[in-house]
PDB file of N, CA, C and O in Angstrom:
ATOM      1  N   MET A 783      -9.191   3.716 -11.996  1.00 80.00           N
ATOM      2  CA  MET A 783      -8.733   2.411 -11.604  1.00 80.00           C
ATOM      3  C   MET A 783      -9.957   1.506 -11.436  1.00 80.00           C
ATOM      4  O   MET A 783     -10.958   1.908 -10.862  1.00 80.00           O
ATOM      5  N   ASN A 784      -9.837   0.311 -11.919  1.00 86.00           N
ATOM      6  CA  ASN A 784     -10.939  -0.624 -11.744  1.00 86.00           C
ATOM      7  C   ASN A 784     -10.584  -1.672 -10.681  1.00 86.00           C
ATOM      8  O   ASN A 784      -9.475  -1.706 -10.167  1.00 86.00           O
ATOM      9  N   ARG A 785     -11.550  -2.494 -10.384  1.00 89.00           N
ATOM     10  CA  ARG A 785     -11.406  -3.498  -9.330  1.00 89.00           C
ATOM     11  C   ARG A 785     -10.294  -4.492  -9.639  1.00 89.00           C
ATOM     12  O   ARG A 785      -9.535  -4.891  -8.761  1.00 89.00           O
ATOM     13  N   GLN A 786     -10.172  -4.872 -10.886  1.00 92.00           N
ATOM     14  CA  GLN A 786      -9.152  -5.857 -11.290  1.00 92.00           C
ATOM     15  C   GLN A 786      -7.746  -5.292 -11.082  1.00 92.00           C
ATOM     16  O   GLN A 786      -6.855  -6.018 -10.631  1.00 92.00           O
ATOM     17  N   GLN A 787      -7.548  -4.037 -11.406  1.00 90.00           N
ATOM     18  CA  GLN A 787      -6.241  -3.412 -11.199  1.00 90.00           C
ATOM     19  C   GLN A 787      -5.891  -3.380  -9.712  1.00 90.00           C
ATOM     20  O   GLN A 787      -4.758  -3.660  -9.331  1.00 90.00           O
ATOM     21  N   PHE A 788      -6.873  -3.046  -8.898  1.00 90.00           N
ATOM     22  CA  PHE A 788      -6.622  -2.978  -7.462  1.00 90.00           C
ATOM     23  C   PHE A 788      -6.257  -4.350  -6.908  1.00 90.00           C
ATOM     24  O   PHE A 788      -5.350  -4.469  -6.076  1.00 90.00           O
ATOM     25  N   LYS A 789      -6.932  -5.376  -7.375  1.00 91.00           N
ATOM     26  CA  LYS A 789      -6.595  -6.739  -6.944  1.00 91.00           C
ATOM     27  C   LYS A 789      -5.179  -7.112  -7.355  1.00 91.00           C
ATOM     28  O   LYS A 789      -4.464  -7.776  -6.610  1.00 91.00           O
ATOM     29  N   GLN A 790      -4.769  -6.676  -8.530  1.00 91.00           N
ATOM     30  CA  GLN A 790      -3.403  -6.948  -8.995  1.00 91.00           C
ATOM     31  C   GLN A 790      -2.384  -6.230  -8.113  1.00 91.00           C
ATOM     32  O   GLN A 790      -1.333  -6.776  -7.816  1.00 91.00           O
ATOM     33  N   PHE A 791      -2.708  -5.017  -7.690  1.00 91.00           N
ATOM     34  CA  PHE A 791      -1.819  -4.290  -6.782  1.00 91.00           C
ATOM     35  C   PHE A 791      -1.669  -5.042  -5.464  1.00 91.00           C
ATOM     36  O   PHE A 791      -0.584  -5.088  -4.890  1.00 91.00           O
ATOM     37  N   LEU A 792      -2.755  -5.641  -4.988  1.00 89.00           N
ATOM     38  CA  LEU A 792      -2.701  -6.401  -3.745  1.00 89.00           C
ATOM     39  C   LEU A 792      -1.837  -7.653  -3.882  1.00 89.00           C
ATOM     40  O   LEU A 792      -1.141  -8.045  -2.948  1.00 89.00           O
ATOM     41  N   LYS A 793      -1.898  -8.281  -5.047  1.00 90.00           N
ATOM     42  CA  LYS A 793      -1.127  -9.507  -5.267  1.00 90.00           C
ATOM     43  C   LYS A 793       0.362  -9.239  -5.428  1.00 90.00           C
ATOM     44  O   LYS A 793       1.182 -10.044  -4.994  1.00 90.00           O
ATOM     45  N   THR A 794       0.707  -8.124  -6.051  1.00 89.00           N
ATOM     46  CA  THR A 794       2.119  -7.822  -6.323  1.00 89.00           C
ATOM     47  C   THR A 794       2.459  -6.386  -5.929  1.00 89.00           C
ATOM     48  O   THR A 794       2.752  -5.561  -6.786  1.00 89.00           O
ATOM     49  N   PRO A 795       2.458  -6.083  -4.638  1.00 89.00           N
ATOM     50  CA  PRO A 795       2.756  -4.710  -4.220  1.00 89.00           C
ATOM     51  C   PRO A 795       4.200  -4.292  -4.487  1.00 89.00           C
ATOM     52  O   PRO A 795       4.490  -3.111  -4.591  1.00 89.00           O
ATOM     53  N   GLU A 796       5.091  -5.253  -4.639  1.00 88.00           N
ATOM     54  CA  GLU A 796       6.497  -4.918  -4.902  1.00 88.00           C
ATOM     55  C   GLU A 796       6.707  -4.355  -6.305  1.00 88.00           C
ATOM     56  O   GLU A 796       7.746  -3.781  -6.595  1.00 88.00           O
ATOM     57  N   LEU A 797       5.711  -4.475  -7.175  1.00 89.00           N
ATOM     58  CA  LEU A 797       5.825  -3.981  -8.547  1.00 89.00           C
ATOM     59  C   LEU A 797       5.169  -2.615  -8.753  1.00 89.00           C
ATOM     60  O   LEU A 797       5.119  -2.123  -9.878  1.00 89.00           O
ATOM     61  N   LEU A 798       4.686  -2.001  -7.694  1.00 90.00           N
ATOM     62  CA  LEU A 798       4.032  -0.698  -7.828  1.00 90.00           C
ATOM     63  C   LEU A 798       5.031   0.353  -8.290  1.00 90.00           C
ATOM     64  O   LEU A 798       6.157   0.404  -7.813  1.00 90.00           O
ATOM     65  N   ASN A 799       4.593   1.193  -9.234  1.00 89.00           N
ATOM     66  CA  ASN A 799       5.475   2.241  -9.760  1.00 89.00           C
ATOM     67  C   ASN A 799       4.819   3.607  -9.601  1.00 89.00           C
ATOM     68  O   ASN A 799       3.766   3.737  -8.985  1.00 89.00           O
ATOM     69  N   SER A 800       5.428   4.632 -10.168  1.00 88.00           N
ATOM     70  CA  SER A 800       4.925   5.996  -9.985  1.00 88.00           C
ATOM     71  C   SER A 800       3.555   6.204 -10.628  1.00 88.00           C
ATOM     72  O   SER A 800       2.745   6.985 -10.126  1.00 88.00           O
ATOM     73  N   ASN A 801       3.269   5.534 -11.732  1.00 89.00           N
ATOM     74  CA  ASN A 801       1.940   5.646 -12.346  1.00 89.00           C
ATOM     75  C   ASN A 801       0.872   5.043 -11.438  1.00 89.00           C
ATOM     76  O   ASN A 801      -0.230   5.577 -11.324  1.00 89.00           O
ATOM     77  N   ASP A 802       1.214   3.931 -10.805  1.00 90.00           N
ATOM     78  CA  ASP A 802       0.288   3.292  -9.872  1.00 90.00           C
ATOM     79  C   ASP A 802       0.050   4.175  -8.653  1.00 90.00           C
ATOM     80  O   ASP A 802      -1.045   4.224  -8.113  1.00 90.00           O
ATOM     81  N   THR A 803       1.083   4.892  -8.240  1.00 92.00           N
ATOM     82  CA  THR A 803       0.965   5.803  -7.104  1.00 92.00           C
ATOM     83  C   THR A 803      -0.119   6.832  -7.367  1.00 92.00           C
ATOM     84  O   THR A 803      -0.946   7.122  -6.494  1.00 92.00           O
ATOM     85  N   LYS A 804      -0.143   7.369  -8.573  1.00 92.00           N
ATOM     86  CA  LYS A 804      -1.150   8.373  -8.926  1.00 92.00           C
ATOM     87  C   LYS A 804      -2.554   7.784  -8.897  1.00 92.00           C
ATOM     88  O   LYS A 804      -3.495   8.433  -8.446  1.00 92.00           O
ATOM     89  N   GLN A 805      -2.698   6.555  -9.374  1.00 92.00           N
ATOM     90  CA  GLN A 805      -4.007   5.907  -9.374  1.00 92.00           C
ATOM     91  C   GLN A 805      -4.489   5.642  -7.949  1.00 92.00           C
ATOM     92  O   GLN A 805      -5.658   5.856  -7.629  1.00 92.00           O
ATOM     93  N   ILE A 806      -3.598   5.186  -7.096  1.00 93.00           N
ATOM     94  CA  ILE A 806      -3.973   4.916  -5.708  1.00 93.00           C
ATOM     95  C   ILE A 806      -4.305   6.219  -4.984  1.00 93.00           C
ATOM     96  O   ILE A 806      -5.217   6.273  -4.167  1.00 93.00           O
ATOM     97  N   GLU A 807      -3.585   7.274  -5.317  1.00 93.00           N
ATOM     98  CA  GLU A 807      -3.854   8.577  -4.717  1.00 93.00           C
ATOM     99  C   GLU A 807      -5.262   9.058  -5.072  1.00 93.00           C
ATOM    100  O   GLU A 807      -5.956   9.637  -4.235  1.00 93.00           O
ATOM    101  N   GLU A 808      -5.712   8.787  -6.282  1.00 93.00           N
ATOM    102  CA  GLU A 808      -7.074   9.154  -6.690  1.00 93.00           C
ATOM    103  C   GLU A 808      -8.111   8.381  -5.877  1.00 93.00           C
ATOM    104  O   GLU A 808      -9.138   8.932  -5.486  1.00 93.00           O
ATOM    105  N   VAL A 809      -7.832   7.117  -5.619  1.00 93.00           N
ATOM    106  CA  VAL A 809      -8.738   6.310  -4.795  1.00 93.00           C
ATOM    107  C   VAL A 809      -8.805   6.890  -3.390  1.00 93.00           C
ATOM    108  O   VAL A 809      -9.878   6.989  -2.790  1.00 93.00           O
ATOM    109  N   LEU A 810      -7.660   7.297  -2.852  1.00 93.00           N
ATOM    110  CA  LEU A 810      -7.630   7.871  -1.506  1.00 93.00           C
ATOM    111  C   LEU A 810      -8.366   9.199  -1.428  1.00 93.00           C
ATOM    112  O   LEU A 810      -8.910   9.550  -0.378  1.00 93.00           O
ATOM    113  N   GLN A 811      -8.400   9.943  -2.514  1.00 95.00           N
ATOM    114  CA  GLN A 811      -9.163  11.188  -2.518  1.00 95.00           C
ATOM    115  C   GLN A 811     -10.653  10.901  -2.432  1.00 95.00           C
ATOM    116  O   GLN A 811     -11.398  11.629  -1.785  1.00 95.00           O
ATOM    117  N   GLN A 812     -11.088   9.820  -3.070  1.00 95.00           N
ATOM    118  CA  GLN A 812     -12.504   9.447  -3.026  1.00 95.00           C
ATOM    119  C   GLN A 812     -12.863   8.764  -1.709  1.00 95.00           C
ATOM    120  O   GLN A 812     -13.959   8.945  -1.181  1.00 95.00           O
ATOM    121  N   PHE A 813     -11.947   7.937  -1.198  1.00 94.00           N
ATOM    122  CA  PHE A 813     -12.187   7.151   0.012  1.00 94.00           C
ATOM    123  C   PHE A 813     -11.045   7.364   1.002  1.00 94.00           C
ATOM    124  O   PHE A 813     -10.144   6.533   1.115  1.00 94.00           O
ATOM    125  N   PRO A 814     -11.059   8.465   1.735  1.00 92.00           N
ATOM    126  CA  PRO A 814      -9.909   8.816   2.575  1.00 92.00           C
ATOM    127  C   PRO A 814      -9.651   7.871   3.749  1.00 92.00           C
ATOM    128  O   PRO A 814      -8.560   7.877   4.297  1.00 92.00           O
ATOM    129  N   TYR A 815     -10.606   7.043   4.151  1.00 92.00           N
ATOM    130  CA  TYR A 815     -10.413   6.138   5.281  1.00 92.00           C
ATOM    131  C   TYR A 815     -10.185   4.694   4.844  1.00 92.00           C
ATOM    132  O   TYR A 815     -10.312   3.782   5.653  1.00 92.00           O
ATOM    133  N   PHE A 816      -9.827   4.483   3.602  1.00 92.00           N
ATOM    134  CA  PHE A 816      -9.630   3.154   3.033  1.00 92.00           C
ATOM    135  C   PHE A 816      -8.238   2.649   3.429  1.00 92.00           C
ATOM    136  O   PHE A 816      -7.237   3.003   2.826  1.00 92.00           O
ATOM    137  N   GLN A 817      -8.183   1.807   4.453  1.00 92.00           N
ATOM    138  CA  GLN A 817      -6.924   1.350   5.031  1.00 92.00           C
ATOM    139  C   GLN A 817      -6.024   0.667   4.008  1.00 92.00           C
ATOM    140  O   GLN A 817      -4.824   0.963   3.924  1.00 92.00           O
ATOM    141  N   THR A 818      -6.551  -0.220   3.227  1.00 91.00           N
ATOM    142  CA  THR A 818      -5.750  -0.965   2.263  1.00 91.00           C
ATOM    143  C   THR A 818      -5.123  -0.044   1.225  1.00 91.00           C
ATOM    144  O   THR A 818      -3.977  -0.228   0.837  1.00 91.00           O
ATOM    145  N   ALA A 819      -5.864   0.956   0.801  1.00 93.00           N
ATOM    146  CA  ALA A 819      -5.319   1.917  -0.160  1.00 93.00           C
ATOM    147  C   ALA A 819      -4.166   2.705   0.460  1.00 93.00           C
ATOM    148  O   ALA A 819      -3.174   2.980  -0.213  1.00 93.00           O
ATOM    149  N   HIS A 820      -4.272   3.036   1.734  1.00 93.00           N
ATOM    150  CA  HIS A 820      -3.174   3.730   2.409  1.00 93.00           C
ATOM    151  C   HIS A 820      -1.931   2.845   2.459  1.00 93.00           C
ATOM    152  O   HIS A 820      -0.814   3.320   2.239  1.00 93.00           O
ATOM    153  N   LEU A 821      -2.117   1.574   2.732  1.00 93.00           N
ATOM    154  CA  LEU A 821      -0.984   0.654   2.782  1.00 93.00           C
ATOM    155  C   LEU A 821      -0.322   0.520   1.418  1.00 93.00           C
ATOM    156  O   LEU A 821       0.913   0.552   1.306  1.00 93.00           O
ATOM    157  N   LEU A 822      -1.125   0.375   0.384  1.00 93.00           N
ATOM    158  CA  LEU A 822      -0.566   0.259  -0.966  1.00 93.00           C
ATOM    159  C   LEU A 822       0.117   1.554  -1.401  1.00 93.00           C
ATOM    160  O   LEU A 822       1.153   1.527  -2.065  1.00 93.00           O
ATOM    161  N   TYR A 823      -0.448   2.669  -1.013  1.00 94.00           N
ATOM    162  CA  TYR A 823       0.125   3.964  -1.385  1.00 94.00           C
ATOM    163  C   TYR A 823       1.505   4.144  -0.760  1.00 94.00           C
ATOM    164  O   TYR A 823       2.458   4.536  -1.435  1.00 94.00           O
ATOM    165  N   VAL A 824       1.624   3.813   0.511  1.00 94.00           N
ATOM    166  CA  VAL A 824       2.926   3.969   1.166  1.00 94.00           C
ATOM    167  C   VAL A 824       3.930   2.963   0.598  1.00 94.00           C
ATOM    168  O   VAL A 824       5.123   3.275   0.465  1.00 94.00           O
ATOM    169  N   LYS A 825       3.476   1.787   0.216  1.00 93.00           N
ATOM    170  CA  LYS A 825       4.378   0.807  -0.413  1.00 93.00           C
ATOM    171  C   LYS A 825       4.853   1.325  -1.768  1.00 93.00           C
ATOM    172  O   LYS A 825       6.027   1.194  -2.117  1.00 93.00           O
ATOM    173  N   ALA A 826       3.968   1.925  -2.531  1.00 92.00           N
ATOM    174  CA  ALA A 826       4.349   2.486  -3.831  1.00 92.00           C
ATOM    175  C   ALA A 826       5.359   3.616  -3.659  1.00 92.00           C
ATOM    176  O   ALA A 826       6.328   3.713  -4.420  1.00 92.00           O
ATOM    177  N   LEU A 827       5.151   4.466  -2.657  1.00 93.00           N
ATOM    178  CA  LEU A 827       6.103   5.544  -2.389  1.00 93.00           C
ATOM    179  C   LEU A 827       7.463   4.969  -1.976  1.00 93.00           C
ATOM    180  O   LEU A 827       8.502   5.471  -2.389  1.00 93.00           O
ATOM    181  N   HIS A 828       7.436   3.913  -1.203  1.00 93.00           N
ATOM    182  CA  HIS A 828       8.678   3.258  -0.779  1.00 93.00           C
ATOM    183  C   HIS A 828       9.409   2.666  -1.985  1.00 93.00           C
ATOM    184  O   HIS A 828      10.630   2.811  -2.116  1.00 93.00           O
ATOM    185  N   ASN A 829       8.671   2.011  -2.867  1.00 91.00           N
ATOM    186  CA  ASN A 829       9.278   1.411  -4.061  1.00 91.00           C
ATOM    187  C   ASN A 829       9.961   2.449  -4.938  1.00 91.00           C
ATOM    188  O   ASN A 829      10.993   2.183  -5.545  1.00 91.00           O
ATOM    189  N   ASN A 830       9.373   3.638  -5.014  1.00 91.00           N
ATOM    190  CA  ASN A 830       9.882   4.692  -5.887  1.00 91.00           C
ATOM    191  C   ASN A 830      10.810   5.668  -5.162  1.00 91.00           C
ATOM    192  O   ASN A 830      11.223   6.665  -5.748  1.00 91.00           O
ATOM    193  N   GLN A 831      11.103   5.399  -3.899  1.00 91.00           N
ATOM    194  CA  GLN A 831      11.960   6.263  -3.083  1.00 91.00           C
ATOM    195  C   GLN A 831      11.495   7.719  -3.147  1.00 91.00           C
ATOM    196  O   GLN A 831      12.284   8.642  -3.344  1.00 91.00           O
ATOM    197  N   ASN A 832      10.196   7.891  -2.979  1.00 92.00           N
ATOM    198  CA  ASN A 832       9.566   9.206  -3.035  1.00 92.00           C
ATOM    199  C   ASN A 832       9.854   9.997  -1.766  1.00 92.00           C
ATOM    200  O   ASN A 832       9.903   9.435  -0.669  1.00 92.00           O
ATOM    201  N   ILE A 833      10.007  11.284  -1.913  1.00 94.00           N
ATOM    202  CA  ILE A 833      10.317  12.154  -0.780  1.00 94.00           C
ATOM    203  C   ILE A 833       9.164  12.221   0.227  1.00 94.00           C
ATOM    204  O   ILE A 833       9.373  12.506   1.403  1.00 94.00           O
ATOM    205  N   ASN A 834       7.955  11.951  -0.185  1.00 93.00           N
ATOM    206  CA  ASN A 834       6.778  11.998   0.687  1.00 93.00           C
ATOM    207  C   ASN A 834       6.559  10.713   1.472  1.00 93.00           C
ATOM    208  O   ASN A 834       5.577  10.595   2.200  1.00 93.00           O
ATOM    209  N   TYR A 835       7.460   9.770   1.340  1.00 93.00           N
ATOM    210  CA  TYR A 835       7.301   8.459   1.974  1.00 93.00           C
ATOM    211  C   TYR A 835       7.154   8.562   3.496  1.00 93.00           C
ATOM    212  O   TYR A 835       6.243   7.977   4.074  1.00 93.00           O
ATOM    213  N   ASN A 836       8.035   9.287   4.167  1.00 94.00           N
ATOM    214  CA  ASN A 836       7.995   9.352   5.634  1.00 94.00           C
ATOM    215  C   ASN A 836       6.703   9.967   6.150  1.00 94.00           C
ATOM    216  O   ASN A 836       6.125   9.486   7.125  1.00 94.00           O
ATOM    217  N   THR A 837       6.238  11.003   5.497  1.00 94.00           N
ATOM    218  CA  THR A 837       4.979  11.642   5.896  1.00 94.00           C
ATOM    219  C   THR A 837       3.813  10.682   5.722  1.00 94.00           C
ATOM    220  O   THR A 837       2.964  10.543   6.604  1.00 94.00           O
ATOM    221  N   GLN A 838       3.787  10.017   4.577  1.00 94.00           N
ATOM    222  CA  GLN A 838       2.683   9.091   4.307  1.00 94.00           C
ATOM    223  C   GLN A 838       2.760   7.847   5.192  1.00 94.00           C
ATOM    224  O   GLN A 838       1.734   7.282   5.548  1.00 94.00           O
ATOM    225  N   LEU A 839       3.952   7.438   5.569  1.00 94.00           N
ATOM    226  CA  LEU A 839       4.113   6.291   6.459  1.00 94.00           C
ATOM    227  C   LEU A 839       3.435   6.564   7.797  1.00 94.00           C
ATOM    228  O   LEU A 839       2.765   5.695   8.355  1.00 94.00           O
ATOM    229  N   LYS A 840       3.574   7.775   8.308  1.00 94.00           N
ATOM    230  CA  LYS A 840       2.921   8.142   9.563  1.00 94.00           C
ATOM    231  C   LYS A 840       1.406   8.100   9.433  1.00 94.00           C
ATOM    232  O   LYS A 840       0.701   7.628  10.329  1.00 94.00           O
ATOM    233  N   LYS A 841       0.890   8.562   8.298  1.00 92.00           N
ATOM    234  CA  LYS A 841      -0.561   8.523   8.068  1.00 92.00           C
ATOM    235  C   LYS A 841      -1.048   7.088   7.945  1.00 92.00           C
ATOM    236  O   LYS A 841      -2.081   6.718   8.497  1.00 92.00           O
ATOM    237  N   ALA A 842      -0.295   6.270   7.202  1.00 92.00           N
ATOM    238  CA  ALA A 842      -0.686   4.869   7.021  1.00 92.00           C
ATOM    239  C   ALA A 842      -0.673   4.129   8.351  1.00 92.00           C
ATOM    240  O   ALA A 842      -1.539   3.286   8.614  1.00 92.00           O
ATOM    241  N   ALA A 843       0.287   4.442   9.202  1.00 93.00           N
ATOM    242  CA  ALA A 843       0.346   3.816  10.525  1.00 93.00           C
ATOM    243  C   ALA A 843      -0.870   4.201  11.361  1.00 93.00           C
ATOM    244  O   ALA A 843      -1.402   3.378  12.109  1.00 93.00           O
ATOM    245  N   ALA A 844      -1.317   5.432  11.223  1.00 93.00           N
ATOM    246  CA  ALA A 844      -2.495   5.885  11.965  1.00 93.00           C
ATOM    247  C   ALA A 844      -3.761   5.170  11.481  1.00 93.00           C
ATOM    248  O   ALA A 844      -4.630   4.838  12.278  1.00 93.00           O
ATOM    249  N   TYR A 845      -3.872   4.940  10.189  1.00 90.00           N
ATOM    250  CA  TYR A 845      -5.053   4.272   9.632  1.00 90.00           C
ATOM    251  C   TYR A 845      -4.984   2.758   9.766  1.00 90.00           C
ATOM    252  O   TYR A 845      -5.995   2.077   9.643  1.00 90.00           O
ATOM    253  N   SER A 846      -3.809   2.229   9.998  1.00 88.00           N
ATOM    254  CA  SER A 846      -3.621   0.786  10.038  1.00 88.00           C
ATOM    255  C   SER A 846      -4.148   0.188  11.338  1.00 88.00           C
ATOM    256  O   SER A 846      -3.870   0.686  12.424  1.00 88.00           O
ATOM    257  N   GLY A 847      -4.866  -0.906  11.202  1.00 86.00           N
ATOM    258  CA  GLY A 847      -5.342  -1.623  12.373  1.00 86.00           C
ATOM    259  C   GLY A 847      -4.258  -2.488  12.985  1.00 86.00           C
ATOM    260  O   GLY A 847      -4.262  -2.772  14.179  1.00 86.00           O
ATOM    261  N   ASN A 848      -3.308  -2.913  12.156  1.00 86.00           N
ATOM    262  CA  ASN A 848      -2.222  -3.770  12.611  1.00 86.00           C
ATOM    263  C   ASN A 848      -0.927  -3.283  11.968  1.00 86.00           C
ATOM    264  O   ASN A 848      -0.681  -3.524  10.794  1.00 86.00           O
ATOM    265  N   ARG A 849      -0.102  -2.635  12.734  1.00 89.00           N
ATOM    266  CA  ARG A 849       1.131  -2.064  12.193  1.00 89.00           C
ATOM    267  C   ARG A 849       2.155  -3.125  11.813  1.00 89.00           C
ATOM    268  O   ARG A 849       3.050  -2.848  11.039  1.00 89.00           O
ATOM    269  N   THR A 850       2.002  -4.315  12.334  1.00 89.00           N
ATOM    270  CA  THR A 850       2.903  -5.401  11.969  1.00 89.00           C
ATOM    271  C   THR A 850       2.768  -5.718  10.483  1.00 89.00           C
ATOM    272  O   THR A 850       3.756  -5.942   9.791  1.00 89.00           O
ATOM    273  N   ILE A 851       1.550  -5.713   9.989  1.00 88.00           N
ATOM    274  CA  ILE A 851       1.316  -5.974   8.566  1.00 88.00           C
ATOM    275  C   ILE A 851       1.911  -4.853   7.724  1.00 88.00           C
ATOM    276  O   ILE A 851       2.508  -5.104   6.676  1.00 88.00           O
ATOM    277  N   LEU A 852       1.786  -3.631   8.181  1.00 89.00           N
ATOM    278  CA  LEU A 852       2.391  -2.495   7.482  1.00 89.00           C
ATOM    279  C   LEU A 852       3.899  -2.674   7.402  1.00 89.00           C
ATOM    280  O   LEU A 852       4.502  -2.515   6.337  1.00 89.00           O
ATOM    281  N   TYR A 853       4.512  -3.039   8.496  1.00 90.00           N
ATOM    282  CA  TYR A 853       5.957  -3.260   8.519  1.00 90.00           C
ATOM    283  C   TYR A 853       6.355  -4.383   7.559  1.00 90.00           C
ATOM    284  O   TYR A 853       7.304  -4.255   6.786  1.00 90.00           O
ATOM    285  N   GLN A 854       5.628  -5.494   7.610  1.00 89.00           N
ATOM    286  CA  GLN A 854       5.940  -6.622   6.739  1.00 89.00           C
ATOM    287  C   GLN A 854       5.758  -6.269   5.273  1.00 89.00           C
ATOM    288  O   GLN A 854       6.531  -6.707   4.426  1.00 89.00           O
ATOM    289  N   LEU A 855       4.743  -5.495   4.973  1.00 88.00           N
ATOM    290  CA  LEU A 855       4.503  -5.079   3.593  1.00 88.00           C
ATOM    291  C   LEU A 855       5.680  -4.275   3.066  1.00 88.00           C
ATOM    292  O   LEU A 855       6.128  -4.477   1.939  1.00 88.00           O
ATOM    293  N   ILE A 856       6.213  -3.402   3.871  1.00 88.00           N
ATOM    294  CA  ILE A 856       7.278  -2.516   3.421  1.00 88.00           C
ATOM    295  C   ILE A 856       8.645  -3.187   3.455  1.00 88.00           C
ATOM    296  O   ILE A 856       9.429  -3.069   2.523  1.00 88.00           O
ATOM    297  N   LYS A 857       8.937  -3.939   4.505  1.00 86.00           N
ATOM    298  CA  LYS A 857      10.294  -4.442   4.715  1.00 86.00           C
ATOM    299  C   LYS A 857      10.539  -5.883   4.279  1.00 86.00           C
ATOM    300  O   LYS A 857      11.658  -6.240   3.958  1.00 86.00           O
ATOM    301  N   LYS A 858       9.515  -6.690   4.288  1.00 71.00           N
ATOM    302  CA  LYS A 858       9.733  -8.114   4.031  1.00 71.00           C
ATOM    303  C   LYS A 858       9.077  -8.558   2.734  1.00 71.00           C
ATOM    304  O   LYS A 858       8.341  -7.841   2.106  1.00 71.00           O
ATOM    305  N   SER A 859       9.338  -9.795   2.384  1.00 56.00           N
ATOM    306  CA  SER A 859       8.818 -10.334   1.128  1.00 56.00           C
ATOM    307  C   SER A 859       7.324 -10.644   1.245  1.00 56.00           C
ATOM    308  O   SER A 859       6.825 -10.938   2.318  1.00 56.00           O
ATOM    309  N   PRO A 860       6.607 -10.613   0.121  1.00 54.00           N
ATOM    310  CA  PRO A 860       5.167 -10.888   0.114  1.00 54.00           C
ATOM    311  C   PRO A 860       4.828 -12.299   0.577  1.00 54.00           C
ATOM    312  O   PRO A 860       3.779 -12.535   1.136  1.00 54.00           O
ATOM    313  N   ALA A 861       5.719 -13.260   0.375  1.00 54.00           N
ATOM    314  CA  ALA A 861       5.460 -14.638   0.787  1.00 54.00           C
ATOM    315  C   ALA A 861       5.301 -14.715   2.300  1.00 54.00           C
ATOM    316  O   ALA A 861       4.455 -15.456   2.807  1.00 54.00           O
ATOM    317  N   LEU A 862       6.085 -13.957   3.026  1.00 49.00           N
ATOM    318  CA  LEU A 862       5.984 -13.961   4.480  1.00 49.00           C
ATOM    319  C   LEU A 862       4.671 -13.349   4.951  1.00 49.00           C
ATOM    320  O   LEU A 862       4.095 -13.787   5.938  1.00 49.00           O
ATOM    321  N   ILE A 863       4.185 -12.354   4.237  1.00 51.00           N
ATOM    322  CA  ILE A 863       2.913 -11.725   4.599  1.00 51.00           C
ATOM    323  C   ILE A 863       1.772 -12.717   4.412  1.00 51.00           C
ATOM    324  O   ILE A 863       0.920 -12.876   5.271  1.00 51.00           O
ATOM    325  N   GLU A 864       1.763 -13.419   3.285  1.00 56.00           N
ATOM    326  CA  GLU A 864       0.718 -14.408   3.021  1.00 56.00           C
ATOM    327  C   GLU A 864       0.750 -15.515   4.062  1.00 56.00           C
ATOM    328  O   GLU A 864      -0.278 -15.979   4.538  1.00 56.00           O
ATOM    329  N   GLU A 865       1.940 -15.955   4.429  1.00 53.00           N
ATOM    330  CA  GLU A 865       2.096 -17.008   5.417  1.00 53.00           C
ATOM    331  C   GLU A 865       1.532 -16.565   6.763  1.00 53.00           C
ATOM    332  O   GLU A 865       0.848 -17.302   7.441  1.00 53.00           O
ATOM    333  N   LYS A 866       1.792 -15.336   7.134  1.00 53.00           N
ATOM    334  CA  LYS A 866       1.326 -14.778   8.406  1.00 53.00           C
ATOM    335  C   LYS A 866      -0.205 -14.681   8.438  1.00 53.00           C
ATOM    336  O   LYS A 866      -0.834 -14.966   9.431  1.00 53.00           O
ATOM    337  N   GLU A 867      -0.810 -14.288   7.317  1.00 55.00           N
ATOM    338  CA  GLU A 867      -2.249 -14.131   7.246  1.00 55.00           C
ATOM    339  C   GLU A 867      -2.968 -15.473   7.326  1.00 55.00           C
ATOM    340  O   GLU A 867      -4.067 -15.567   7.836  1.00 55.00           O
ATOM    341  N   GLU A 868      -2.351 -16.530   6.830  1.00 57.00           N
ATOM    342  CA  GLU A 868      -2.978 -17.840   6.832  1.00 57.00           C
ATOM    343  C   GLU A 868      -3.032 -18.443   8.232  1.00 57.00           C
ATOM    344  O   GLU A 868      -3.918 -19.218   8.541  1.00 57.00           O
ATOM    345  N   THR A 869      -2.092 -18.100   9.084  1.00 51.00           N
ATOM    346  CA  THR A 869      -2.053 -18.681  10.431  1.00 51.00           C
ATOM    347  C   THR A 869      -2.930 -17.966  11.397  1.00 51.00           C
ATOM    348  O   THR A 869      -3.566 -17.048  11.212  1.00 51.00           O
TER     349      THR A 869
END
């Protein structure tokens, strides 16, 4: 995965699919404390209704500095997340 792909994942997390999940998982193997990668990984698992979602959600919550953002990423639209970050 290159930097441009990762930026695209950040812009459109609702479009993450199973192939993207594998790429993000590789990043997490290299950088296990990378908070943003954990958030994107759990969002990708949620999008694909993966059986490992609940387990990974607990890990992402532990690595997350702000669980509100994690909740918004998973449950709400991306526009609301951007609006929240700007204020």
